[in-house]
XYZ file of C-alpha atoms in Angstrom:
592
model
C 39.731 -37.089 -45.286
C 40.954 -39.842 -42.980
C 44.735 -39.730 -43.076
C 45.534 -42.684 -40.836
C 43.446 -45.289 -39.098
C 43.809 -48.739 -37.669
C 45.601 -50.221 -34.696
C 49.264 -49.639 -35.504
C 51.426 -47.906 -32.881
C 53.587 -45.318 -34.579
C 56.047 -44.831 -31.728
C 56.303 -48.074 -29.795
C 56.501 -51.727 -30.803
C 54.136 -52.688 -28.001
C 51.255 -50.745 -26.436
C 51.944 -48.757 -23.285
C 49.231 -48.272 -20.735
C 48.523 -44.555 -20.415
C 46.613 -43.764 -17.229
C 46.705 -40.003 -16.772
C 45.891 -38.026 -13.666
C 45.701 -34.309 -13.127
C 48.647 -34.545 -10.770
C 51.935 -34.055 -12.531
C 53.803 -35.997 -9.810
C 51.746 -39.135 -10.453
C 52.207 -38.972 -14.171
C 54.765 -41.670 -14.935
C 57.832 -41.088 -17.066
C 56.577 -43.642 -19.600
C 53.230 -41.882 -19.877
C 55.001 -38.531 -20.206
C 57.094 -39.943 -23.031
C 54.016 -41.245 -24.801
C 52.145 -37.960 -24.377
C 55.161 -36.022 -25.665
C 55.553 -38.321 -28.663
C 51.910 -37.943 -29.694
C 51.963 -34.167 -29.219
C 55.010 -34.018 -31.494
C 53.164 -36.213 -33.981
C 50.177 -33.865 -33.905
C 52.522 -30.958 -34.667
C 54.199 -32.957 -37.422
C 51.004 -33.765 -39.294
C 49.682 -30.225 -38.719
C 52.627 -28.971 -40.752
C 51.471 -30.944 -43.811
C 49.102 -28.184 -44.885
C 51.267 -25.116 -44.217
C 50.284 -22.433 -46.719
C 46.817 -23.795 -47.424
C 45.385 -23.020 -43.997
C 46.417 -19.355 -43.874
C 45.311 -17.154 -42.218
C 44.245 -19.913 -39.824
C 46.654 -21.989 -37.702
C 47.964 -25.417 -38.634
C 45.949 -27.960 -36.653
C 46.733 -31.636 -36.110
C 44.992 -34.269 -33.998
C 46.087 -37.763 -32.948
C 43.701 -40.133 -31.161
C 45.266 -42.918 -29.065
C 43.450 -45.712 -27.239
C 43.940 -46.344 -23.485
C 46.569 -48.951 -24.422
C 48.598 -46.302 -26.251
C 47.767 -47.365 -29.803
C 47.028 -44.776 -32.506
C 43.429 -45.163 -33.679
C 43.160 -42.154 -35.997
C 44.808 -38.951 -37.157
C 43.728 -35.856 -39.021
C 44.858 -32.368 -39.883
C 43.199 -29.233 -41.196
C 43.879 -29.439 -44.931
C 42.900 -25.903 -45.861
C 40.706 -23.051 -44.744
C 37.073 -24.037 -45.106
C 37.695 -27.802 -44.851
C 36.884 -30.223 -42.036
C 38.535 -29.657 -38.670
C 41.479 -31.885 -37.717
C 39.529 -33.248 -34.746
C 36.579 -34.217 -36.949
C 38.865 -36.081 -39.366
C 40.683 -37.885 -36.559
C 37.405 -38.996 -34.970
C 36.143 -40.239 -38.332
C 39.367 -42.220 -38.817
C 39.268 -43.702 -35.303
C 35.587 -44.642 -35.447
C 34.428 -46.620 -32.415
C 37.987 -46.673 -31.019
C 37.485 -43.008 -30.069
C 35.368 -43.960 -27.044
C 37.487 -43.724 -23.914
C 40.560 -42.608 -25.862
C 42.863 -39.594 -25.586
C 43.055 -36.867 -28.241
C 46.356 -35.046 -28.716
C 46.149 -31.557 -30.239
C 49.143 -29.409 -31.173
C 46.977 -26.326 -30.493
C 43.737 -25.605 -28.737
C 40.866 -25.639 -31.276
C 39.983 -22.218 -32.604
C 36.272 -22.517 -33.281
C 35.123 -19.104 -34.484
C 31.670 -17.539 -34.782
C 29.980 -20.239 -32.711
C 31.141 -23.133 -34.913
C 31.922 -25.774 -32.289
C 32.625 -28.623 -34.713
C 36.045 -29.517 -33.269
C 34.897 -29.576 -29.648
C 31.621 -31.318 -30.509
C 33.423 -34.037 -32.474
C 35.605 -34.939 -29.492
C 32.734 -34.873 -27.017
C 30.283 -36.850 -29.139
C 32.915 -39.461 -30.019
C 33.369 -40.299 -26.351
C 36.926 -38.967 -25.963
C 37.659 -38.833 -22.229
C 40.982 -36.980 -22.166
C 42.515 -34.242 -24.317
C 46.171 -33.174 -24.270
C 46.760 -29.692 -25.729
C 50.229 -28.590 -26.860
C 49.619 -24.835 -26.601
C 46.643 -22.622 -25.953
C 45.312 -20.633 -28.884
C 47.507 -17.503 -29.207
C 44.665 -15.182 -30.201
C 43.127 -13.524 -27.179
C 39.488 -13.873 -28.207
C 39.970 -17.652 -28.663
C 42.502 -18.243 -25.868
C 41.170 -20.872 -23.461
C 37.644 -21.024 -24.914
C 37.816 -24.590 -26.229
C 39.669 -25.824 -23.151
C 36.934 -24.437 -20.890
C 34.270 -25.900 -23.128
C 35.849 -29.374 -23.096
C 36.302 -29.311 -19.321
C 32.732 -28.123 -18.976
C 31.638 -31.249 -20.870
C 33.454 -33.417 -18.321
C 36.594 -34.221 -20.331
C 40.002 -34.176 -18.647
C 42.163 -31.571 -20.393
C 45.915 -31.415 -19.803
C 47.840 -28.468 -21.222
C 51.545 -29.002 -21.878
C 53.617 -26.650 -19.745
C 50.764 -26.141 -17.293
C 49.417 -29.532 -16.258
C 52.253 -31.569 -17.786
C 55.770 -30.336 -17.007
C 59.066 -32.023 -17.802
C 62.013 -31.642 -20.150
C 60.482 -33.896 -22.791
C 57.197 -32.029 -22.478
C 58.985 -28.738 -23.047
C 60.497 -30.168 -26.232
C 57.056 -31.281 -27.362
C 55.645 -27.854 -26.603
C 58.414 -26.241 -28.637
C 57.407 -28.303 -31.683
C 53.889 -26.895 -31.307
C 55.224 -23.333 -31.166
C 57.373 -23.870 -34.259
C 54.613 -25.328 -36.439
C 52.546 -22.184 -35.852
C 55.439 -19.727 -35.588
C 53.961 -17.549 -38.401
C 50.682 -17.044 -36.524
C 52.409 -16.369 -33.192
C 54.964 -13.959 -34.658
C 52.317 -12.125 -36.669
C 50.031 -11.821 -33.674
C 52.704 -10.393 -31.392
C 54.680 -8.217 -33.816
C 51.743 -6.938 -35.905
C 53.593 -7.785 -39.127
C 53.489 -11.019 -41.175
C 56.021 -13.719 -40.353
C 58.855 -13.051 -42.804
C 61.508 -15.466 -44.049
C 64.600 -14.294 -45.951
C 65.810 -16.878 -48.472
C 68.948 -16.673 -50.560
C 71.470 -18.892 -52.331
C 75.148 -17.982 -52.255
C 78.523 -19.411 -53.203
C 81.073 -20.593 -50.682
C 82.709 -17.151 -50.835
C 79.425 -15.376 -50.077
C 78.317 -14.175 -53.525
C 74.792 -14.251 -54.972
C 75.867 -13.376 -58.525
C 78.941 -12.658 -60.606
C 80.223 -9.110 -61.108
C 78.087 -8.971 -64.289
C 74.963 -9.890 -62.317
C 74.628 -13.436 -63.687
C 73.119 -15.705 -61.031
C 71.626 -18.787 -62.759
C 72.200 -21.189 -61.192
C 74.138 -20.909 -57.946
C 72.314 -23.706 -56.135
C 71.426 -27.213 -57.285
C 68.115 -28.442 -58.665
C 67.373 -30.133 -55.330
C 67.827 -26.808 -53.542
C 65.568 -25.082 -56.045
C 62.894 -27.706 -55.370
C 63.172 -26.873 -51.677
C 62.598 -23.229 -52.574
C 59.372 -24.254 -54.328
C 58.340 -25.881 -51.046
C 59.170 -22.715 -49.105
C 57.100 -20.663 -51.533
C 54.179 -23.054 -51.168
C 54.171 -22.411 -47.406
C 53.913 -18.637 -47.861
C 51.064 -16.223 -48.525
C 53.282 -14.038 -50.671
C 56.767 -13.724 -52.173
C 58.469 -10.334 -52.200
C 61.247 -9.161 -54.524
C 62.798 -5.822 -55.385
C 62.672 -3.992 -58.688
C 66.248 -4.989 -59.518
C 65.289 -8.672 -59.389
C 62.447 -8.043 -61.843
C 64.724 -6.131 -64.231
C 67.615 -8.617 -64.185
C 65.983 -12.008 -63.655
C 62.409 -11.592 -64.955
C 61.186 -14.246 -62.472
C 57.841 -16.029 -62.435
C 57.918 -16.769 -58.687
C 55.689 -19.810 -58.966
C 55.412 -22.241 -56.072
C 55.732 -25.426 -58.098
C 54.795 -26.869 -61.434
C 51.086 -27.641 -61.199
C 48.905 -28.024 -58.116
C 49.462 -26.870 -54.575
C 49.229 -23.461 -52.987
C 50.353 -20.493 -55.098
C 51.438 -17.361 -53.207
C 50.791 -13.794 -54.300
C 53.805 -12.006 -55.906
C 54.862 -8.628 -54.447
C 57.330 -6.222 -56.058
C 58.781 -3.470 -53.880
C 60.238 -0.581 -55.904
C 60.886 3.024 -54.962
C 61.610 4.388 -58.443
C 59.068 2.217 -60.312
C 61.756 1.676 -62.950
C 60.258 -1.591 -64.144
C 59.965 -3.186 -67.616
C 56.692 -2.914 -69.508
C 56.814 -6.633 -70.252
C 57.558 -9.081 -67.441
C 56.459 -12.526 -66.354
C 55.042 -11.066 -63.142
C 52.550 -8.962 -65.119
C 50.808 -12.192 -66.224
C 48.165 -12.665 -63.511
C 46.182 -15.446 -65.168
C 47.237 -17.916 -62.448
C 48.198 -15.716 -59.498
C 47.998 -12.018 -58.648
C 50.848 -9.503 -58.517
C 51.015 -6.419 -56.297
C 53.532 -3.608 -56.806
C 54.269 -1.338 -53.838
C 55.961 1.973 -54.558
C 56.489 5.597 -53.538
C 53.472 7.866 -53.908
C 53.322 9.593 -57.286
C 55.902 7.397 -59.026
C 55.351 7.057 -62.807
C 51.572 7.542 -62.882
C 51.276 6.563 -66.552
C 53.093 3.288 -65.920
C 50.855 2.621 -62.922
C 47.837 2.876 -65.222
C 49.485 0.509 -67.707
C 49.994 -2.112 -65.019
C 46.451 -1.571 -63.743
C 45.160 -2.293 -67.237
C 46.934 -5.655 -67.057
C 45.247 -6.372 -63.724
C 48.328 -5.692 -61.588
C 47.495 -3.938 -58.323
C 49.630 -0.916 -57.392
C 49.790 0.332 -53.795
C 51.449 3.675 -53.023
C 53.163 4.681 -49.767
C 54.169 8.137 -48.608
C 57.366 6.619 -47.239
C 58.371 3.277 -48.746
C 60.104 1.097 -46.179
C 59.791 -2.592 -45.233
C 58.169 -1.915 -41.856
C 55.285 0.134 -43.296
C 54.839 -2.277 -46.185
C 54.649 -5.257 -43.814
C 52.217 -3.460 -41.506
C 50.029 -2.834 -44.548
C 50.044 -6.511 -45.551
C 49.373 -7.473 -41.933
C 46.199 -5.383 -42.143
C 45.281 -7.207 -45.349
C 45.460 -10.504 -43.475
C 48.760 -11.923 -44.735
C 50.312 -14.456 -42.389
C 53.658 -15.478 -43.905
C 55.895 -13.791 -46.500
C 59.009 -15.130 -48.234
C 61.644 -12.530 -49.187
C 63.666 -13.472 -52.274
C 65.239 -10.083 -52.812
C 68.723 -8.735 -53.395
C 71.179 -7.572 -50.773
C 70.061 -3.939 -50.564
C 66.400 -4.710 -49.845
C 67.388 -7.631 -47.574
C 69.522 -5.303 -45.436
C 66.708 -2.771 -45.248
C 64.240 -5.467 -44.173
C 66.601 -6.807 -41.495
C 67.301 -3.293 -40.215
C 63.545 -2.654 -40.026
C 63.140 -5.709 -37.796
C 60.649 -7.475 -40.051
C 62.720 -10.578 -40.892
C 62.077 -13.437 -38.469
C 63.868 -16.395 -40.051
C 66.656 -17.021 -42.581
C 67.148 -19.880 -45.059
C 70.621 -19.756 -46.659
C 71.585 -22.253 -49.362
C 75.382 -22.425 -49.612
C 76.733 -23.962 -52.810
C 80.263 -25.480 -52.942
C 81.351 -22.966 -55.570
C 83.735 -20.029 -55.616
C 83.370 -17.182 -58.137
C 85.272 -14.315 -56.472
C 84.860 -10.753 -57.636
C 85.479 -7.627 -55.588
C 82.204 -6.076 -56.718
C 80.135 -9.271 -56.895
C 76.968 -8.780 -54.813
C 76.440 -10.449 -51.441
C 73.098 -11.636 -49.987
C 72.836 -8.853 -47.383
C 73.916 -5.257 -47.999
C 75.171 -2.643 -45.563
C 73.873 -2.978 -42.000
C 76.189 -0.376 -40.460
C 78.104 -2.854 -38.302
C 81.759 -2.123 -37.538
C 82.582 -4.841 -34.954
C 81.945 -8.593 -34.845
C 80.225 -8.120 -31.502
C 77.417 -6.410 -33.451
C 76.788 -9.471 -35.619
C 73.273 -10.923 -35.573
C 73.206 -14.480 -34.220
C 70.687 -17.016 -35.472
C 68.644 -18.997 -32.938
C 67.766 -22.696 -33.233
C 70.169 -23.157 -36.113
C 69.679 -26.210 -38.344
C 72.117 -27.674 -40.875
C 70.942 -29.869 -43.710
C 72.637 -31.163 -46.824
C 70.481 -30.683 -49.920
C 72.168 -32.364 -52.858
C 75.654 -30.810 -53.070
C 74.536 -27.726 -51.136
C 74.316 -26.954 -47.436
C 71.104 -25.401 -46.121
C 71.568 -23.324 -42.967
C 68.409 -22.038 -41.309
C 67.597 -20.290 -38.072
C 65.527 -17.599 -36.411
C 66.654 -13.983 -36.171
C 63.991 -13.482 -33.535
C 62.834 -16.167 -31.067
C 59.293 -17.483 -31.354
C 57.390 -15.441 -28.733
C 56.007 -17.454 -25.859
C 53.416 -14.819 -25.044
C 49.679 -14.357 -25.163
C 49.276 -11.523 -27.657
C 46.931 -8.646 -26.968
C 44.553 -8.714 -29.913
C 41.151 -7.016 -30.024
C 38.339 -9.483 -29.502
C 35.658 -9.989 -32.131
C 33.154 -8.108 -29.977
C 35.517 -5.137 -29.775
C 36.078 -5.257 -33.510
C 32.396 -5.377 -34.433
C 31.624 -2.592 -31.948
C 33.456 -0.169 -34.227
C 31.060 2.075 -36.159
C 31.180 0.709 -39.748
C 30.604 4.195 -41.154
C 33.946 5.452 -39.813
C 36.443 5.430 -42.687
C 39.468 7.475 -43.652
C 37.529 8.564 -46.704
C 34.484 10.752 -47.236
C 31.898 10.184 -44.566
C 29.190 9.332 -47.106
C 31.231 6.553 -48.715
C 32.064 3.240 -47.044
C 34.829 1.284 -48.723
C 35.167 -2.448 -48.113
C 37.597 -4.982 -49.505
C 36.853 -8.715 -49.588
C 35.096 -8.542 -46.248
C 33.567 -12.008 -46.469
C 32.786 -13.838 -43.270
C 32.417 -17.563 -42.523
C 28.614 -17.394 -42.617
C 27.413 -18.182 -46.072
C 30.721 -17.713 -47.845
C 30.234 -18.232 -51.558
C 32.247 -21.407 -51.667
C 31.666 -25.151 -51.733
C 33.700 -25.251 -48.540
C 31.652 -22.954 -46.345
C 30.596 -24.566 -43.040
C 27.370 -22.579 -43.487
C 26.596 -22.973 -47.226
C 24.104 -20.692 -48.918
C 20.850 -22.341 -49.987
C 19.614 -20.587 -53.135
C 16.299 -20.957 -54.997
C 16.945 -22.913 -58.194
C 14.035 -21.536 -60.223
C 11.780 -24.564 -59.760
C 10.705 -23.720 -56.238
C 13.386 -25.905 -54.655
C 16.641 -24.841 -53.047
C 20.175 -25.832 -54.060
C 23.491 -25.378 -52.304
C 25.755 -22.701 -53.757
C 28.152 -24.063 -56.361
C 31.508 -22.489 -57.189
C 31.119 -23.605 -60.794
C 28.092 -21.551 -61.896
C 29.703 -20.344 -65.109
C 30.130 -23.920 -66.424
C 26.745 -25.266 -65.273
C 24.274 -26.182 -68.022
C 26.796 -26.293 -70.879
C 26.104 -29.324 -73.082
C 29.724 -30.395 -73.305
C 31.331 -33.346 -71.432
C 34.414 -31.301 -70.532
C 32.282 -28.578 -68.920
C 30.408 -31.161 -66.867
C 33.704 -32.750 -65.873
C 35.040 -29.341 -64.826
C 31.994 -28.760 -62.612
C 32.546 -32.080 -60.849
C 36.277 -31.438 -60.393
C 35.592 -28.022 -58.873
C 33.029 -29.567 -56.515
C 35.516 -32.246 -55.414
C 38.528 -29.924 -55.028
C 40.318 -30.177 -51.702
C 40.339 -26.453 -50.937
C 38.694 -23.192 -52.072
C 41.987 -22.043 -53.577
C 42.265 -25.136 -55.760
C 38.625 -24.850 -56.853
C 39.088 -21.220 -57.880
C 42.297 -22.009 -59.761
C 40.587 -24.832 -61.668
C 37.836 -22.447 -62.756
C 40.252 -19.728 -63.873
C 42.445 -22.195 -65.737
C 39.532 -23.823 -67.564
C 38.033 -20.460 -68.510
C 41.395 -19.372 -69.922
C 41.991 -22.595 -71.865
C 38.433 -23.188 -73.058
C 36.368 -19.982 -72.971
C 33.770 -21.796 -75.086
C 32.874 -23.936 -72.049
C 31.573 -20.905 -70.159
C 27.797 -20.652 -70.550
C 26.914 -18.130 -73.242
C 24.550 -16.144 -71.030
C 26.991 -15.894 -68.117
C 27.857 -12.200 -68.481
C 24.217 -11.248 -68.107
C 23.354 -13.954 -65.614
C 26.173 -13.518 -63.077
C 24.674 -10.326 -61.634
C 21.409 -12.144 -60.894
C 23.279 -15.126 -59.418
C 25.230 -12.814 -57.102
C 22.069 -10.901 -56.171
C 20.185 -14.048 -55.188
C 23.153 -15.346 -53.195
C 23.580 -12.045 -51.334
C 19.857 -11.777 -50.665
C 19.805 -15.280 -49.168
C 22.861 -14.587 -47.058
C 21.627 -11.337 -45.555
C 18.154 -12.789 -45.028
C 19.389 -15.858 -43.161
C 21.784 -14.178 -40.711
C 20.220 -11.327 -38.684
C 23.564 -9.938 -37.455
C 24.749 -9.521 -41.047
C 21.507 -7.807 -42.014
C 21.874 -5.442 -39.056
C 25.396 -4.608 -40.144
C 24.197 -3.856 -43.673
C 21.309 -1.713 -42.420
C 23.698 0.259 -40.219
C 25.226 1.662 -43.416
C 21.940 3.320 -44.450
C 22.530 6.618 -46.197
C 26.079 5.714 -47.240
C 27.439 4.677 -50.615
C 29.059 1.228 -50.525
C 32.114 0.700 -52.700
C 33.983 -2.592 -53.097
C 37.539 -1.226 -53.081
C 39.260 -3.844 -55.221
C 41.729 -1.855 -57.350
C 41.876 -4.375 -60.190
C 38.387 -5.922 -60.336
C 36.666 -3.434 -62.622
C 33.371 -5.354 -62.685
C 32.546 -6.194 -59.056
C 34.890 -3.554 -57.646
C 35.287 0.192 -57.822
C 38.725 0.191 -59.419
C 41.709 2.296 -58.446
C 40.241 5.678 -59.322
C 36.525 4.954 -59.415
C 36.609 3.603 -62.949
C 35.175 0.220 -61.900
C 31.495 -0.710 -62.214
C 31.230 -1.621 -58.483
C 28.440 -4.136 -59.049
C 29.004 -5.760 -55.666
C 28.563 -2.443 -53.885
C 25.515 -1.662 -56.007
C 23.887 -4.993 -55.216
C 24.441 -4.509 -51.494
C 22.863 -1.053 -51.679
C 19.900 -2.482 -53.624
C 19.373 -5.241 -51.043
C 19.715 -2.697 -48.252
C 16.967 -0.619 -49.865
C 14.733 -3.669 -50.129
C 15.187 -4.453 -46.442
C 14.349 -0.845 -45.626
C 11.204 -1.079 -47.751
C 12.405 1.310 -50.424
C 11.954 -1.243 -53.211
C 8.701 -3.137 -53.613
C 10.012 -6.444 -54.967
C 13.095 -8.219 -56.309
C 11.568 -8.067 -59.759
C 12.739 -4.445 -59.931
C 16.330 -5.631 -60.319
C 17.619 -4.386 -63.639
C 20.930 -3.132 -64.875
C 19.371 0.330 -64.962
C 18.400 0.031 -61.308
C 21.963 -0.921 -60.500
């Protein structure tokens, strides 16, 4: 996806010669200005895909010729898509040779995938300017060393390039990946508190009516904020009074998970959030709360997670462990105050409408924080003011973006952990969506699975198996749309939506066939990659359970009521590798 190409200079009306040296003193002011401008541009375009790339960083790359002219740009569109550097090189073409590449962040090539570094080297790039090093310890400095080892000059802002304008450029790189940096250093997801209030500080009337305080333009901005988040969190009171849908926007784009945090579990049996046909909902609550209602929600496909002590800090630590990067809080004042007091809110977006409603008991956006003097007030950092329609948007950080290298276990340290150690029974190993980049079952995998197609040939895994072979133009069109989707999330949503609207387009034998399709894909994956096979064999003697609480077919369910077909298939394949099964032909539902 080439975003920009050609010979237009985006920052200057005439080209500026950019001859860099490793010496900061010899680096001219004009060259510094040009470097800073292109680093800011890299950060700017990196921000275009916020939300889609999670849990990965936002990457942008700008390639400029020796005369200072932009030849190509690119950014990582979504997880599983082409690297920003690859896209920029493709856009620049032959102009890449001898040019400078500007990166808002050091490439984070994982698991030996050196596509970003290789693209720059093979294109003939001679100099790379990096805004910030990768904040994750096991990736920190790796790409920079690799590029320098290939003979490229690499200048890191703040290390090799130092000046006031460079510090401003570096700050833009920190801000565009603030969620990753905050999450890495605080061990909780980056959390943003959003609210709309009247000029006299009310979020609703004394009766609780709150639609609409802010303007339509402000509400559209909220859709944008949601689209940049992994999840949206509300309290039980919001569900009872407002019955929200918490969608990101009307059609297309990234759709965040919905989270409801409720201590009493006093929730309605019917609510928009219980419809999970387009996006999942998770309810977090106190252990033991309304067991019968928990089962009702589970039957609708809503996941329920119980905590011994329900507080924002523990809830956020839990979602950190599940891989969430950024969370938007759209809750009432009581939960907002609790979240702020727990230290899990990093940034605030406040929409102030030019309205006054009064009311002694009308709720405010933040409840009791225990402050008795103005000197205790929390000051926002890097405050921004923006007029949105008739409203004023005030935003700022409650906690500064850390300028630290976080201490995070390396991949080697992580994989060294005995996979049989679990908090459960020693003979059972629970896993939850533990897919890795090698052979992910997606059109977007950098290492796609090659599966036998039945005729002796091999075909690349398709994410549209259930629609393949249906003699209906719409089914064929759906297959092609899924194949050409821009991200795995969009491909999956297309499939779910089509299946819901036109169940007749799903191949009639799919229910019986999908187990065999999954078996063949898993068998290929664990046969191709020795380290994955070793990991599977290390579980010998243990029962494998896919711990999805709401997937009752592939998963084990909340209380073991699921069929756990994914766990069963892995155990079958493990037995075959150990020589306990004579051939794949023994695969039957009875064997599973």
